[in-house]
Coordinates of C-alpha atoms in Angstrom, one line a residue:
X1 CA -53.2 13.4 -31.6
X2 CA -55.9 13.5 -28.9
X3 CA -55.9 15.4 -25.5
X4 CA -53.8 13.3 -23.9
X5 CA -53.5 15.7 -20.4
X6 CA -57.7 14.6 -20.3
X7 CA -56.9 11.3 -20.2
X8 CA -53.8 11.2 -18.2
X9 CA -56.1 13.6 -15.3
X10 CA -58.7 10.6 -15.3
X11 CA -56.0 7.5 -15.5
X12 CA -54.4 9.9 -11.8
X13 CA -57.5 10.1 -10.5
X14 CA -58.2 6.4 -10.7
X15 CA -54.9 5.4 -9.7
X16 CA -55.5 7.3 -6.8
X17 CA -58.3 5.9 -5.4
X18 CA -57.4 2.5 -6.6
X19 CA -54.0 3.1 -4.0
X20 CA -56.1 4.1 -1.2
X21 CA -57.8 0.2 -1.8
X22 CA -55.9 -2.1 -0.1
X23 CA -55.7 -5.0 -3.2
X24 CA -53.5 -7.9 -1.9
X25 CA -52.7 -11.0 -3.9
X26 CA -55.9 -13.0 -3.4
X27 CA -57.5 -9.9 -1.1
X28 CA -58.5 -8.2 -4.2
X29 CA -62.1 -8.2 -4.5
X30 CA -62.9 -4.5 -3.0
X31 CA -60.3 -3.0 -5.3
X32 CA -62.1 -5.1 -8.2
X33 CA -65.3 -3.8 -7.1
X34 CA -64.2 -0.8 -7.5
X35 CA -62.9 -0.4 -10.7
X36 CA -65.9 -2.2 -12.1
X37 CA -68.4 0.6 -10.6
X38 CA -66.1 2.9 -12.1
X39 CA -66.0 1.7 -15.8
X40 CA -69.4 1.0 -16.0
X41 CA -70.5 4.8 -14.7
X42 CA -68.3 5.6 -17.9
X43 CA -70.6 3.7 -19.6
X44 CA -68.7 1.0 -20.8
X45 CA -70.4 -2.6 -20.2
X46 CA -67.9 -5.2 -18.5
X47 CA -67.6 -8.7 -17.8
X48 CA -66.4 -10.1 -14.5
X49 CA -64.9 -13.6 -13.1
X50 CA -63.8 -13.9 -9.4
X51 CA -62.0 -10.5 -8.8
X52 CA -61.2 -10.5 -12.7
X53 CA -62.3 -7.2 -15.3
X54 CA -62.4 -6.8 -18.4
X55 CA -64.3 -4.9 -21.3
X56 CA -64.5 -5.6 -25.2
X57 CA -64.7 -3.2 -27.8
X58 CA -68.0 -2.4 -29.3
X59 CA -69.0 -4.3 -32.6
X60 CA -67.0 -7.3 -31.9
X61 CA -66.4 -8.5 -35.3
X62 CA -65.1 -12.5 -35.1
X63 CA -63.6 -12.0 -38.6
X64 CA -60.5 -9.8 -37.4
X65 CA -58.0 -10.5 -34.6
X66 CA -58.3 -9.5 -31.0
X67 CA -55.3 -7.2 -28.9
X68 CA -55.6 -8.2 -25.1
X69 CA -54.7 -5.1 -23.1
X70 CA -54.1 -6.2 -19.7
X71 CA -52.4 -5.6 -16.4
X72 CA -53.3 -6.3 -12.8
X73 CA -55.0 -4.8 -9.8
X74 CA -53.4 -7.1 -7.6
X75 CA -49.8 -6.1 -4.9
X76 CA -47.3 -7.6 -2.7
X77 CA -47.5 -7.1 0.9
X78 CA -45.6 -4.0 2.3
X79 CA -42.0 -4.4 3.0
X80 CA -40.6 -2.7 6.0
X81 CA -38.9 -0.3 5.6
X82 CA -42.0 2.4 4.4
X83 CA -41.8 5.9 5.4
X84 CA -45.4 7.0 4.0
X85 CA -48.3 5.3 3.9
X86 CA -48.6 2.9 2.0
X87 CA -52.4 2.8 1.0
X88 CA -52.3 6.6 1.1
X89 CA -51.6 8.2 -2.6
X90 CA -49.5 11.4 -2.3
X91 CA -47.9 13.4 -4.6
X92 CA -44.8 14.8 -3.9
X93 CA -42.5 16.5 -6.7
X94 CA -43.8 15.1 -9.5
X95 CA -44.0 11.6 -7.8
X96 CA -47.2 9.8 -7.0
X97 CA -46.1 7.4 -4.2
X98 CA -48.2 4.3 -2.6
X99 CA -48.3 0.4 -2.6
X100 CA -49.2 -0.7 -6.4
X101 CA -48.3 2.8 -8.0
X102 CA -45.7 1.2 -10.4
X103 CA -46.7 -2.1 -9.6
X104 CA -48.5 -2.0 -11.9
X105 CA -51.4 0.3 -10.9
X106 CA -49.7 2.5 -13.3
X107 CA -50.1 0.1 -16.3
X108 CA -53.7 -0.3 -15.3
X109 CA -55.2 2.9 -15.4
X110 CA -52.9 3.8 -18.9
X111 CA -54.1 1.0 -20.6
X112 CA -57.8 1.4 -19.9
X113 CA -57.7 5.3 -21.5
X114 CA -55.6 4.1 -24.4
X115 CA -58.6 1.3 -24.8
X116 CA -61.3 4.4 -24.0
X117 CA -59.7 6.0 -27.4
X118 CA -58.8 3.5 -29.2
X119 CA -62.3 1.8 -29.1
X120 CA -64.2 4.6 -29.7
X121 CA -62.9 4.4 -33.4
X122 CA -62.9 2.2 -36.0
X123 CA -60.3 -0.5 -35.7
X124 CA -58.7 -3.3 -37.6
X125 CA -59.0 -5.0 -34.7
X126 CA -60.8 -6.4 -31.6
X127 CA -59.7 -4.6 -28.4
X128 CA -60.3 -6.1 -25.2
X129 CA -59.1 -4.4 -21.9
X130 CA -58.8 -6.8 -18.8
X131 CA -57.8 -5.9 -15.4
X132 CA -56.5 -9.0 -13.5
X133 CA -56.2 -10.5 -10.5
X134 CA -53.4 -12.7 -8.3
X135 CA -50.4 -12.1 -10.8
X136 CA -48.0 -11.5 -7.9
X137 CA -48.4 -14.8 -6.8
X138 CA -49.0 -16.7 -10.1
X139 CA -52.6 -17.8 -9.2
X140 CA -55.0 -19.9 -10.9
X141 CA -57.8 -17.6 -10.2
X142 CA -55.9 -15.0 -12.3
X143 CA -55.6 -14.1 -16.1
X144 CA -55.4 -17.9 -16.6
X145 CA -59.2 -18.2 -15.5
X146 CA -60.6 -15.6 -17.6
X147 CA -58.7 -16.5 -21.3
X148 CA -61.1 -19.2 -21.9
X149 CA -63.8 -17.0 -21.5
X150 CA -62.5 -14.8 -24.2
X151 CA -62.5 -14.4 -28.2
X152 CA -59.1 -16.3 -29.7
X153 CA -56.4 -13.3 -29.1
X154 CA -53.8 -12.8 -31.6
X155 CA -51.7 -10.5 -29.2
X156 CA -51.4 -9.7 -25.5
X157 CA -49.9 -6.0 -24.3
X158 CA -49.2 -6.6 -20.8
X159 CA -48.7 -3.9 -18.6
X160 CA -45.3 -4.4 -16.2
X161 CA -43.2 -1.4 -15.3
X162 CA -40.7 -1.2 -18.5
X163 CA -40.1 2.2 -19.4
X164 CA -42.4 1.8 -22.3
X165 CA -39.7 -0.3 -24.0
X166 CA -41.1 -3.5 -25.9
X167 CA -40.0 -6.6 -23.3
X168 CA -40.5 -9.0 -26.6
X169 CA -38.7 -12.3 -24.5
X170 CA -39.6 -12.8 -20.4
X171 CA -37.9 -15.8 -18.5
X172 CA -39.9 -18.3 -17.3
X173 CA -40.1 -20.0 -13.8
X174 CA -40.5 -23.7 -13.0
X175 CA -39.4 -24.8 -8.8
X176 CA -38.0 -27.9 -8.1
X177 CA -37.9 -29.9 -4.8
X178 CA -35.3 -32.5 -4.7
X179 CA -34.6 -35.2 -2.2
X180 CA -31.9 -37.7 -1.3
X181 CA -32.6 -40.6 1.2
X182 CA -29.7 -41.8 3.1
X183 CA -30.2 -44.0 6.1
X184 CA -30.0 -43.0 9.6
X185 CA -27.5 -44.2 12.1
X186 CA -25.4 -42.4 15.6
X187 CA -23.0 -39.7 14.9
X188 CA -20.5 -41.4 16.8
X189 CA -20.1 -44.7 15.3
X190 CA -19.3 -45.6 11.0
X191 CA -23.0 -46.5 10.9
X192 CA -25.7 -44.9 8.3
X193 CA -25.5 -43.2 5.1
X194 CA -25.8 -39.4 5.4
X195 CA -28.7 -37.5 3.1
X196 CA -26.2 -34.5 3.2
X197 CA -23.5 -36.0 1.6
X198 CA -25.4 -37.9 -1.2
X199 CA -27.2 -34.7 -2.3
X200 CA -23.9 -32.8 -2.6
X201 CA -22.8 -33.9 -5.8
X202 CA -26.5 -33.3 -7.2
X203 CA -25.8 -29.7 -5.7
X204 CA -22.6 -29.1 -7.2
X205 CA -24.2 -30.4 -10.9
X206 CA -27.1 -27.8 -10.3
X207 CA -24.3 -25.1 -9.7
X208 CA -22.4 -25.5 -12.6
X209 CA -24.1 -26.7 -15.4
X210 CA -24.5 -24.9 -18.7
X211 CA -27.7 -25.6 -21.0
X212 CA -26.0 -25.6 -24.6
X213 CA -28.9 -22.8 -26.1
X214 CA -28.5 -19.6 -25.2
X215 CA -31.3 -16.6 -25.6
X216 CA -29.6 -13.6 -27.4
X217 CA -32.2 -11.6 -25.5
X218 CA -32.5 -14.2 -22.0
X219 CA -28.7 -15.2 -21.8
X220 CA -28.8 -18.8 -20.3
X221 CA -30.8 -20.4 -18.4
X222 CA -29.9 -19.8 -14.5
X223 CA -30.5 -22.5 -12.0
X224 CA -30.2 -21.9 -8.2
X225 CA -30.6 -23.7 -4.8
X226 CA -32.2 -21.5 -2.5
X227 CA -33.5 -23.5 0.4
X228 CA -31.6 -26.8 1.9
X229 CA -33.1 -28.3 5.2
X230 CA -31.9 -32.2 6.8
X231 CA -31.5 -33.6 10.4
X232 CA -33.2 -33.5 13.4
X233 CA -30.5 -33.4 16.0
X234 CA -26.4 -33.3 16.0
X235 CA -25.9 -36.3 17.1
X236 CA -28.3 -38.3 14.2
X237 CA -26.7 -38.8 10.9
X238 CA -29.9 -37.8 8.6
X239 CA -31.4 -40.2 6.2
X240 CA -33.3 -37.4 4.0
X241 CA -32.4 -34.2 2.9
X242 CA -34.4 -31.8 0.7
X243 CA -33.4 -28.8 -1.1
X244 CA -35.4 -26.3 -3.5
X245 CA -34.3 -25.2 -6.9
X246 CA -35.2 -21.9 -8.5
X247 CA -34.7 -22.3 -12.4
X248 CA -35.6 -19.4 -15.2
X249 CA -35.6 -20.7 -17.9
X250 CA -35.2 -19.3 -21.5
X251 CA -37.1 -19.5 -24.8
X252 CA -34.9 -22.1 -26.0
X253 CA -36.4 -24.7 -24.3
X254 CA -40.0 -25.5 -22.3
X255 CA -39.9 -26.1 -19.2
X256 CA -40.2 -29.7 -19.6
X257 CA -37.6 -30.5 -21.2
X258 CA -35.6 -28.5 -18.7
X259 CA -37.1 -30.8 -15.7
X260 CA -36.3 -34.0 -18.2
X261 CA -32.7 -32.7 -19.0
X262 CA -32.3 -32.2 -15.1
X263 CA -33.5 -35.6 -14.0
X264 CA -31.0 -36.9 -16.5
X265 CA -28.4 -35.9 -14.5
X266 CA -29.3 -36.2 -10.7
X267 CA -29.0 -39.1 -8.4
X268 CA -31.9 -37.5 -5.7
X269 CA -35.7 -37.6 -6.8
X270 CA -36.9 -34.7 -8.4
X271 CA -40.1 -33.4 -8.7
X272 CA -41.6 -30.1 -10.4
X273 CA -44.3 -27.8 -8.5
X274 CA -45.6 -26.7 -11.7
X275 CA -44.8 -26.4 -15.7
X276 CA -47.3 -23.6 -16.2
X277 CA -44.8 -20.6 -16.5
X278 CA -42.5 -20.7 -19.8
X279 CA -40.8 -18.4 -20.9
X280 CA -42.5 -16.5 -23.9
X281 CA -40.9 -14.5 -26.9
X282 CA -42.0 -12.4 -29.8
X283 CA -40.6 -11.7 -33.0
X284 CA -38.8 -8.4 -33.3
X285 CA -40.4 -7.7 -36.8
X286 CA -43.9 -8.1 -35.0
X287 CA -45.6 -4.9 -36.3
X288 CA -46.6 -3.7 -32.9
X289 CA -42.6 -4.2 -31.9
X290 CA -41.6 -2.2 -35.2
X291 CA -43.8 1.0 -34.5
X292 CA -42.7 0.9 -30.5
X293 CA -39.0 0.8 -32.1
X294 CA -39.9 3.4 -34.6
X295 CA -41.1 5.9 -31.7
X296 CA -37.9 5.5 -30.5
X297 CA -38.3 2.5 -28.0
X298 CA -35.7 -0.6 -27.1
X299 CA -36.5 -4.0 -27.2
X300 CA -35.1 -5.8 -24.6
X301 CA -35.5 -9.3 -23.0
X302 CA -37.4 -9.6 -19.1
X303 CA -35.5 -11.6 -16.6
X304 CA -38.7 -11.0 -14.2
X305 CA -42.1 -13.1 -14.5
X306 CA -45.4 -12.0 -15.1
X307 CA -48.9 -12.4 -16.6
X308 CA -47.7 -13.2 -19.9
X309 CA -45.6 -16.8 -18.9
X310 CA -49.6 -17.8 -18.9
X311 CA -50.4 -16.4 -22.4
X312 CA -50.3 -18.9 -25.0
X313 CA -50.5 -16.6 -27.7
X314 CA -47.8 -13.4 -28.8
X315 CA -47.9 -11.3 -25.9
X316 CA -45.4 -8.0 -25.7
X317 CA -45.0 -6.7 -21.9
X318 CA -44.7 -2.6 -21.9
X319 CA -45.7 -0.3 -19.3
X320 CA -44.7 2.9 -17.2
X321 CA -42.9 3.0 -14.3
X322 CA -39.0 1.2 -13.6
X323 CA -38.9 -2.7 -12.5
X324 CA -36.5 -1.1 -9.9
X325 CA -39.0 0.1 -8.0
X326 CA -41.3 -2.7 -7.5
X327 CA -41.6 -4.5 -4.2
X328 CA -40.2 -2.0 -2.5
X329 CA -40.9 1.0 0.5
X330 CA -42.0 4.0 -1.1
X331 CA -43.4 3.0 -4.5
X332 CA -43.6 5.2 -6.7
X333 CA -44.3 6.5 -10.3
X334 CA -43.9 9.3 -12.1
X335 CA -46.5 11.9 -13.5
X336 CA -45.1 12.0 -16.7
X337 CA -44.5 8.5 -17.0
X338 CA -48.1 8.4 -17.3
X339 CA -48.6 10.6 -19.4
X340 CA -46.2 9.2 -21.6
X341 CA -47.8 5.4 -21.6
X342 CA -51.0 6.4 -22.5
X343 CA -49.8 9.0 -25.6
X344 CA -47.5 5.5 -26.9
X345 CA -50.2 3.3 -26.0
X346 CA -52.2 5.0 -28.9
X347 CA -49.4 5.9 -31.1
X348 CA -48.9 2.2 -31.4
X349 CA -52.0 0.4 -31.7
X350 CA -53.9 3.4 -33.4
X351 CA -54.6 2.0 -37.0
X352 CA -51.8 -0.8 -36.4
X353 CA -52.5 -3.8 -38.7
X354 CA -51.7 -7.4 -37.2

């Protein structure tokens, strides 16, 4: 096994600096600068797109597959709530705190050591290492910009805070906004037909129906109204009401034929905001899955989004750090987690056959 305390030193170092960057969802371009200074003093040669990086292994050989290593450089705004500062890296009891840490700054700067190894030696594979941009908020200028640009990949290793246990299914996201129209008339007289009232059974349906497939790994899919707005003043019965419908869906079914089975059922117009982010699966045989099980990991199955709803290939999403932590005051991760990614990192994909 290889000095893994050298490579966990550089991956803190980067993550420190790459803290002290403020890297917002679509504000990312210093933080991308950055990082692409400091691969290419390592002399590695990279590729760029928008605030996108990425790196291929040398001797590209078209005749064996390609493992995508990616994560991204991008974070949510700071929550209230934050006792230290946020774009200020500290370490304090084995904890290195700051906006992005877990978040997946962590992921980053693992990934990109296990890719300094791994492609320094001959591998049965193709190894590209790509550090993305505007996964937070599901942007097109993101991973979903640069794939084209890429060799055909035969797996994606996303980095997302896990534990380092393989997340081989992810639930997918697809928003609705639905709408009843009524008519409007005076509160005080029997006159109009009220949106409110028309959308209610539609409401009701989204509340308690059950898709028939079921995800051993996803449970069902879960469908929620979250927003609900109608009227302009008490005394106006109102003639359209809208509401907004949060759906994750499973592997069992795309997200178009979730929007079709819905449409089937409601009275109020429907439409989707997007169908781009399915859920995604992977075998549980999948060799990478059967050597991250071996070392003693647990698959598992994602009820958060990320990166790999975008993927249309195998993807597995492992990474340091806890979910729990995310999006919240005080990130942080741990030292060892570190240190632990990158030394599984390598156990896994050294000499792994696809």
């Amino acid at each position: 096994m290889t000095d893994i305390a050298y490579y966990t030193s550089e991956a803190l170092t980067l993550l420190h600096s790459l803290i002290g960057i403020p890297s917002i969802s679509r504000e990312e371009e210093a933080a991308a600068d950055f990082l692409q200074n400091y691969i290419e003093e390592s002399g590695i040669m990279t590729g760029r797109s928008g605030n996108n990086i990425w790196c291929v292994s040398p001797h590209l050989d078209m005749n064996k597959p390609t493992i995508l290593l990616n994560s991204h450089i991008d974070t949510v705004k700071p929550v209230s709530g934050w006792r230290k500062q946020p774009f200020t890296p500290k370490n304090e009891n084995g904890k290195l705190y700051g906006l992005g840490s877990n978040d997946a700054g962590g992921s980053v700067v693992s990934l990109f050591q296990a890719y300094r190894y791994l492609s320094a030696t001959e591998q049965d594979y193709n190894l590209i290492f790509l550090a993305s941009c505007e996964e937070e908020v599901s942007g097109k200028n993101g991973v979903e910009s640069v794939l084209p640009q890429l060799p055909p990949i035969a797996l994606g290793v996303v980095g997302e805070p896990t534990e380092m246990n393989p997340a081989v299914a992810e639930k997918g996201l697809m928003v609705l906004d639905i709408t009843a129209h009524g008519k409007s008339g005076h509160a005080a007289r029997e006159e109009g037909e009220n949106a409110i009232y028309k959308i209610l059974p539609d409401i009701e349906w989204l509340r308690t129906y059950r898709f028939p497939k079921e995800s051993p790994l996803l449970g069902p899919i879960k469908m929620s109204v979250t927003q609900i707005n109608a009227g302009t003043q008490h005394n106006v019965i109102p003639d359209i009401c809208n509401a907004v419908v949060d759906i994750r869906t499973n592997e069992c079914y795309t997200n178009q034929e979730v929007f079709e089975e819905v449409c089937r059922h409601l009275t109020s117009e429907a439409k989707a905001r997007s169908f781009r982010l399915n859920s995604s699966c992977i075998p549980t045989d999948h060799p990478f899955v059967r050597r991250a099980t071996a070392l003693g990991k647990t698959p598992f199955g994602s009820p958060t989004l990320s990166d790999q709803a975008l993927m249309p290939f195998p993807t597995v999403k492992i990474g340091p750090g806890k979910s729990s932590r995310s999006h919240t005051a005080d990130e942080y991760i741990m030292v060892h987690e570190i240190e632990e990614a990158i030394a599984l990192y390598i156990q896994i994909l050294d000499g792994l056959k696809i």
